[in-house]
Tab-separated table of C-alpha atoms in Angstrom:
chain	number	residue	atom	x	y	z
A	94	SER	CA	31.391	59.891	-53.469
A	95	GLY	CA	30.259	61.165	-50.084
A	96	GLU	CA	26.824	62.169	-51.388
A	97	GLU	CA	25.918	58.637	-52.415
A	98	GLN	CA	26.813	57.341	-48.979
A	99	SER	CA	24.962	59.866	-46.886
A	100	PRO	CA	21.458	58.260	-46.984
A	101	HIS	CA	23.096	55.030	-45.797
A	102	LEU	CA	24.967	56.668	-42.982
A	103	PHE	CA	21.921	58.671	-41.945
A	104	GLN	CA	20.106	55.334	-41.651
A	105	PHE	CA	22.913	53.906	-39.514
A	106	HIS	CA	22.752	56.786	-37.032
A	107	GLU	CA	18.965	56.557	-37.000
A	108	ASP	CA	18.649	52.766	-36.528
A	109	GLY	CA	21.939	51.735	-34.921
A	110	PHE	CA	22.581	49.202	-37.704
A	111	LEU	CA	23.055	49.179	-41.453
A	112	VAL	CA	22.664	46.334	-43.955
A	113	LEU	CA	25.055	46.397	-46.903
A	114	GLU	CA	24.176	43.541	-49.258
A	115	GLN	CA	26.922	41.934	-51.379
A	116	PHE	CA	29.716	43.784	-49.610
A	117	PHE	CA	32.020	40.777	-49.991
A	118	SER	CA	32.144	38.480	-53.007
A	119	ALA	CA	31.153	34.812	-52.957
A	120	GLU	CA	34.860	34.001	-53.522
A	121	GLU	CA	35.866	35.982	-50.431
A	122	CYS	CA	33.231	34.167	-48.372
A	123	ASP	CA	34.360	30.787	-49.686
A	124	SER	CA	38.001	31.584	-48.926
A	125	MET	CA	37.041	32.250	-45.284
A	126	ARG	CA	35.021	29.047	-45.091
A	127	SER	CA	37.773	26.878	-46.529
A	128	GLN	CA	40.370	28.505	-44.294
A	129	ILE	CA	38.209	27.696	-41.250
A	130	GLN	CA	37.928	24.086	-42.437
A	131	ARG	CA	41.729	23.915	-42.460
A	132	ILE	CA	41.976	25.492	-39.004
A	133	VAL	CA	39.389	23.075	-37.578
A	134	ALA	CA	41.076	20.088	-39.230
A	135	GLU	CA	44.343	20.978	-37.459
A	136	MET	CA	42.918	22.027	-34.093
A	137	GLU	CA	43.841	20.287	-30.884
A	138	VAL	CA	41.261	19.844	-28.173
A	139	PRO	CA	42.218	22.145	-25.291
A	140	PRO	CA	43.302	20.379	-22.055
A	141	HIS	CA	40.370	21.634	-19.975
A	142	CYS	CA	37.976	19.802	-22.317
A	143	ARG	CA	39.698	16.499	-21.585
A	144	THR	CA	39.547	16.002	-17.859
A	145	ALA	CA	37.448	13.135	-16.663
A	146	PHE	CA	36.748	14.685	-13.280
A	147	SER	CA	35.663	12.684	-10.286
A	148	THR	CA	36.180	15.064	-7.387
A	149	ARG	CA	34.881	18.519	-6.628
A	150	GLU	CA	38.456	19.789	-6.714
A	151	GLU	CA	39.078	18.431	-10.222
A	152	GLU	CA	35.810	19.965	-11.335
A	153	GLN	CA	36.948	23.346	-10.018
A	154	LEU	CA	40.309	22.947	-11.737
A	155	GLN	CA	38.524	22.252	-14.983
A	156	ALA	CA	36.294	25.300	-14.549
A	157	GLN	CA	39.385	27.383	-13.816
A	158	GLY	CA	41.128	25.987	-16.906
A	159	SER	CA	38.094	26.816	-18.981
A	160	SER	CA	37.875	30.394	-17.701
A	161	ASP	CA	41.631	30.984	-18.141
A	162	TYR	CA	41.361	29.633	-21.689
A	163	PHE	CA	38.622	32.178	-22.410
A	164	LEU	CA	40.210	35.128	-20.598
A	165	THR	CA	43.521	34.713	-22.389
A	166	SER	CA	42.010	34.167	-25.861
A	167	GLY	CA	42.094	37.826	-26.884
A	168	ASP	CA	45.442	37.494	-28.648
A	169	LYS	CA	45.122	33.887	-29.830
A	170	ILE	CA	43.069	31.661	-32.126
A	171	ARG	CA	41.053	29.446	-29.790
A	172	PHE	CA	38.170	27.004	-29.969
A	173	PHE	CA	34.880	27.118	-28.100
A	174	PHE	CA	32.744	24.001	-28.303
A	175	GLU	CA	29.047	23.303	-28.160
A	176	LYS	CA	27.981	21.456	-25.007
A	177	GLY	CA	28.017	17.670	-25.071
A	178	VAL	CA	30.143	17.201	-28.189
A	179	LEU	CA	33.174	15.740	-26.413
A	180	ASP	CA	33.435	12.778	-24.089
A	181	GLU	CA	35.471	13.081	-20.898
A	182	LYS	CA	38.662	12.046	-22.694
A	183	GLY	CA	38.251	14.848	-25.202
A	184	ASN	CA	37.127	12.637	-28.101
A	185	PHE	CA	34.491	13.960	-30.474
A	186	LEU	CA	31.061	12.390	-30.246
A	187	ILE	CA	30.003	14.046	-33.501
A	188	PRO	CA	31.941	15.217	-36.580
A	189	LYS	CA	34.626	17.654	-35.490
A	190	GLU	CA	33.542	20.476	-37.774
A	191	ARG	CA	30.010	20.393	-36.340
A	192	SER	CA	31.233	20.536	-32.753
A	193	VAL	CA	32.686	24.033	-32.685
A	194	SER	CA	30.472	26.903	-31.604
A	195	LYS	CA	32.953	29.673	-32.365
A	196	ILE	CA	36.615	30.435	-32.927
A	197	GLY	CA	38.104	33.588	-31.392
A	198	HIS	CA	39.358	36.117	-30.725
A	199	ALA	CA	42.368	37.071	-32.870
A	200	LEU	CA	41.775	35.567	-36.312
A	201	HIS	CA	42.112	39.114	-37.664
A	202	ALA	CA	45.689	39.330	-36.366
A	203	TYR	CA	47.114	35.858	-36.875
A	204	ASP	CA	45.359	34.297	-39.847
A	205	PRO	CA	46.309	35.646	-43.291
A	206	VAL	CA	42.860	35.152	-44.844
A	207	PHE	CA	40.921	36.803	-42.010
A	208	LYS	CA	43.528	39.534	-41.643
A	209	GLN	CA	43.153	40.415	-45.311
A	210	ILE	CA	39.354	40.556	-45.045
A	211	THR	CA	39.411	42.656	-41.860
A	212	HIS	CA	41.851	45.175	-43.314
A	213	SER	CA	40.488	45.044	-46.862
A	214	PRO	CA	40.378	48.367	-48.749
A	215	LYS	CA	36.570	48.355	-48.803
A	216	VAL	CA	36.374	47.936	-45.017
A	217	GLN	CA	38.901	50.750	-44.568
A	218	GLU	CA	36.960	52.956	-46.979
A	219	LEU	CA	33.763	52.271	-45.042
A	220	GLY	CA	35.559	53.233	-41.821
A	221	ARG	CA	36.584	56.531	-43.391
A	222	LYS	CA	33.041	57.182	-44.615
A	223	LEU	CA	31.857	56.591	-41.061
A	224	GLY	CA	34.313	59.248	-39.929
A	225	LEU	CA	36.540	56.879	-37.926
A	226	GLU	CA	39.864	58.607	-37.326
A	227	ARG	CA	41.865	56.063	-35.338
A	228	PRO	CA	39.944	52.784	-35.561
A	229	VAL	CA	41.599	49.724	-34.010
A	230	VAL	CA	40.459	46.104	-34.210
A	231	VAL	CA	39.705	44.692	-30.750
A	232	GLN	CA	38.462	41.182	-31.502
A	233	SER	CA	37.146	38.810	-34.146
A	234	MET	CA	35.089	35.634	-34.117
A	235	TYR	CA	34.019	32.966	-36.557
A	236	ILE	CA	30.530	31.785	-35.588
A	237	PHE	CA	29.145	28.471	-36.844
A	238	LYS	CA	25.529	28.430	-35.632
A	239	VAL	CA	25.044	24.754	-36.502
A	240	GLN	CA	21.426	23.717	-36.475
A	241	GLN	CA	21.510	20.679	-34.222
A	242	PHE	CA	22.212	22.841	-31.166
A	243	LYS	CA	19.396	25.215	-31.990
A	244	LEU	CA	20.828	27.818	-29.619
A	245	SER	CA	19.495	31.328	-29.698
A	246	LEU	CA	21.504	34.394	-28.763
A	247	THR	CA	19.717	36.352	-26.065
A	248	PRO	CA	19.090	40.061	-26.610
A	249	HIS	CA	22.220	42.044	-25.783
A	250	GLN	CA	24.330	45.082	-26.572
A	251	ASP	CA	27.957	44.579	-27.608
A	252	ALA	CA	29.041	47.423	-25.287
A	253	THR	CA	28.000	45.207	-22.346
A	254	PHE	CA	31.083	43.094	-23.157
A	255	LEU	CA	33.323	45.748	-24.748
A	256	HIS	CA	32.972	48.838	-22.574
A	257	THR	CA	34.520	52.174	-23.487
A	258	GLU	CA	34.406	55.680	-22.112
A	259	PRO	CA	32.720	57.480	-23.640
A	260	LEU	CA	30.224	54.988	-25.019
A	261	GLY	CA	29.468	54.971	-28.746
A	262	ARG	CA	33.010	54.024	-29.780
A	263	ILE	CA	32.441	50.329	-30.584
A	264	LEU	CA	31.316	49.153	-33.987
A	265	GLY	CA	30.642	45.563	-35.061
A	266	PHE	CA	31.135	44.276	-38.616
A	267	TRP	CA	29.059	41.112	-39.128
A	268	ILE	CA	29.636	39.227	-42.385
A	269	ALA	CA	27.275	36.509	-43.616
A	270	LEU	CA	29.312	33.667	-45.121
A	271	GLU	CA	26.082	31.868	-46.037
A	272	ASP	CA	22.610	33.298	-46.525
A	273	ALA	CA	21.219	34.206	-43.096
A	274	THR	CA	17.458	33.654	-43.007
A	275	GLN	CA	14.742	33.661	-40.368
A	276	GLU	CA	14.881	29.855	-40.454
A	277	ASN	CA	18.604	29.501	-39.821
A	278	GLY	CA	18.966	32.217	-37.214
A	279	CYS	CA	19.549	35.646	-38.781
A	280	LEU	CA	20.056	38.668	-36.533
A	281	TRP	CA	17.127	40.712	-35.153
A	282	PHE	CA	17.397	44.343	-34.010
A	283	ILE	CA	15.397	46.955	-32.130
A	284	PRO	CA	15.784	50.006	-34.391
A	285	GLY	CA	16.858	53.130	-32.505
A	286	SER	CA	17.754	51.224	-29.323
A	287	HIS	CA	21.360	52.443	-29.449
A	288	THR	CA	20.481	55.810	-27.912
A	289	ASN	CA	19.639	54.718	-24.369
A	290	GLY	CA	23.072	53.793	-23.007
A	291	ILE	CA	23.667	50.421	-21.357
A	292	THR	CA	22.289	48.887	-18.185
A	293	ARG	CA	24.538	45.865	-17.820
A	294	ARG	CA	28.262	45.225	-17.986
A	295	MET	CA	30.319	42.075	-18.026
A	296	VAL	CA	33.481	42.640	-15.992
A	297	ARG	CA	36.466	40.576	-14.910
A	298	ALA	CA	35.671	39.034	-11.548
A	299	ALA	CA	37.913	39.719	-8.572
A	300	SER	CA	40.774	37.213	-8.526
A	301	GLY	CA	39.884	34.166	-6.482
A	302	ALA	CA	36.209	34.427	-7.407
A	303	SER	CA	34.535	31.230	-8.596
A	304	THR	CA	33.775	32.662	-12.039
A	305	CYS	CA	36.115	34.551	-14.345
A	306	VAL	CA	33.601	37.249	-15.230
A	307	GLU	CA	30.498	38.656	-13.616
A	308	PHE	CA	27.647	40.886	-14.671
A	309	VAL	CA	26.983	44.236	-13.063
A	310	GLY	CA	23.536	45.735	-13.500
A	311	SER	CA	20.712	43.915	-15.237
A	312	GLU	CA	19.387	43.394	-18.741
A	313	PRO	CA	15.924	44.933	-19.129
A	314	ALA	CA	13.120	42.764	-20.464
A	315	TYR	CA	12.763	43.574	-24.152
A	316	ASP	CA	9.443	43.319	-25.926
A	317	ASP	CA	9.666	40.737	-28.720
A	318	LYS	CA	7.483	42.784	-31.002
A	319	HIS	CA	10.025	45.627	-31.111
A	320	PHE	CA	12.593	43.419	-32.867
A	321	ILE	CA	12.811	43.287	-36.643
A	322	PRO	CA	14.605	40.457	-38.503
A	323	LEU	CA	17.515	41.262	-40.824
A	324	PRO	CA	17.865	38.376	-43.254
A	325	ILE	CA	20.923	38.926	-45.439
A	326	SER	CA	22.500	37.116	-48.368
A	327	LYS	CA	25.923	35.511	-48.437
A	328	GLY	CA	28.560	38.252	-48.651
A	329	GLY	CA	26.350	40.843	-46.974
A	330	LEU	CA	27.675	42.991	-44.133
A	331	ILE	CA	25.708	44.285	-41.163
A	332	LEU	CA	27.209	47.237	-39.304
A	333	ILE	CA	26.271	47.080	-35.637
A	334	HIS	CA	26.439	50.056	-33.274
A	335	GLY	CA	27.929	49.041	-29.922
A	336	GLU	CA	24.772	49.931	-28.015
A	337	VAL	CA	22.047	48.671	-30.354
A	338	VAL	CA	19.966	45.812	-28.896
A	339	HIS	CA	20.077	42.677	-31.048
A	340	LYS	CA	19.601	38.915	-30.833
A	341	SER	CA	19.341	35.818	-32.973
A	342	GLU	CA	16.733	33.081	-32.774
A	343	LEU	CA	17.156	29.313	-32.947
A	344	ASN	CA	18.525	27.835	-36.111
A	345	SER	CA	15.606	25.574	-37.005
A	346	SER	CA	16.816	24.798	-40.515
A	347	ALA	CA	18.892	21.891	-41.766
A	348	SER	CA	21.829	24.145	-42.640
A	349	SER	CA	24.470	26.060	-40.725
A	350	ARG	CA	24.727	29.858	-40.625
A	351	HIS	CA	28.414	30.705	-40.722
A	352	ALA	CA	29.459	34.289	-40.031
A	353	PHE	CA	32.705	36.162	-39.485
A	354	THR	CA	32.480	39.145	-37.193
A	355	PHE	CA	34.945	41.678	-35.843
A	356	HIS	CA	34.730	44.720	-33.594
A	357	VAL	CA	36.420	48.039	-34.109
A	358	MET	CA	36.948	50.828	-31.578
A	359	GLU	CA	37.477	54.489	-32.425
A	360	ALA	CA	40.596	54.933	-30.286
A	361	LYS	CA	40.746	58.716	-30.593
A	362	GLY	CA	39.780	60.226	-27.225
A	363	THR	CA	38.566	56.846	-25.975
A	364	THR	CA	39.420	54.822	-22.877
A	365	TRP	CA	39.147	51.030	-23.064
A	366	SER	CA	37.817	49.727	-19.742
A	367	LYS	CA	40.372	47.899	-17.576
A	368	GLU	CA	37.473	45.770	-16.357
A	369	ASN	CA	36.664	44.316	-19.800
A	370	TRP	CA	37.365	40.590	-20.089
A	371	LEU	CA	39.349	41.361	-23.249
A	372	GLN	CA	42.576	43.301	-22.825
A	373	PRO	CA	45.272	44.274	-25.312
A	374	THR	CA	48.551	42.488	-24.599
A	375	PRO	CA	52.217	43.303	-25.271
A	376	GLU	CA	52.096	40.521	-27.918
A	377	LEU	CA	49.008	42.038	-29.530
A	378	PRO	CA	48.216	45.690	-28.971
A	379	PHE	CA	44.947	46.449	-30.801
A	380	PRO	CA	46.016	46.821	-34.468
A	381	SER	CA	44.997	49.852	-36.527
A	382	LEU	CA	42.218	49.136	-39.030
A	383	TYR	CA	43.934	51.371	-41.572
A	384	THR	CA	47.190	49.449	-41.866
């Protein structure tokens, strides 16, 4: 009932995030992991990862290929690799499944397992409890966070990348497919930081520019001691307000930290920025969360 939920939702509006342990079952998590193993087993290395470039021009072509691959990934299932895992011919230098950094950005639309999770009755019910009237799914990602790369995720706000007018219409659903701990790189948040708007935006660069996107504005320096860690068990869900400041630290453990994440926009009375890198396409208009 609504009463039971209200303390939770109060907390979400207060903090800008909400931890819901055991939201998904171990079986649901395992089905996502095994589906990703199948997808990775069948993947082909994209052409821009295969060019042995010798001239400046070839290097620029490769960079262009790489940026086009990213910019047009909104309505496809595409692969983004860790640095240094492929030789110049596109052969893997390490096991294939440890080479992928993330897969995006339309698993929710084109893969039956991820589609079912994204549109599952409990996610829809949560959307209704949050008062979402016309939520649409804008993107999804499977994140591997494999320990050998030890990469951290710098402090950021999701609305920097997914801008709407008005703000406050983007919501992230972050699902732990394995326990996320301080050792393997769980998320950290600054509670209450979702109330100050945003200072930086990533926008599509003017055509002909050397990069495909550029940043406007600047990211303030955040004080490390304001962040709190949110370790969460396998199957747990973290709801992330589009403007809350969060990060993850290095994965210093021997294990991976797989997660599936998707972003929802309340489409009612909302304008999606034409400058966002991600744009709906005729092939894939943003699907309703409630269907």
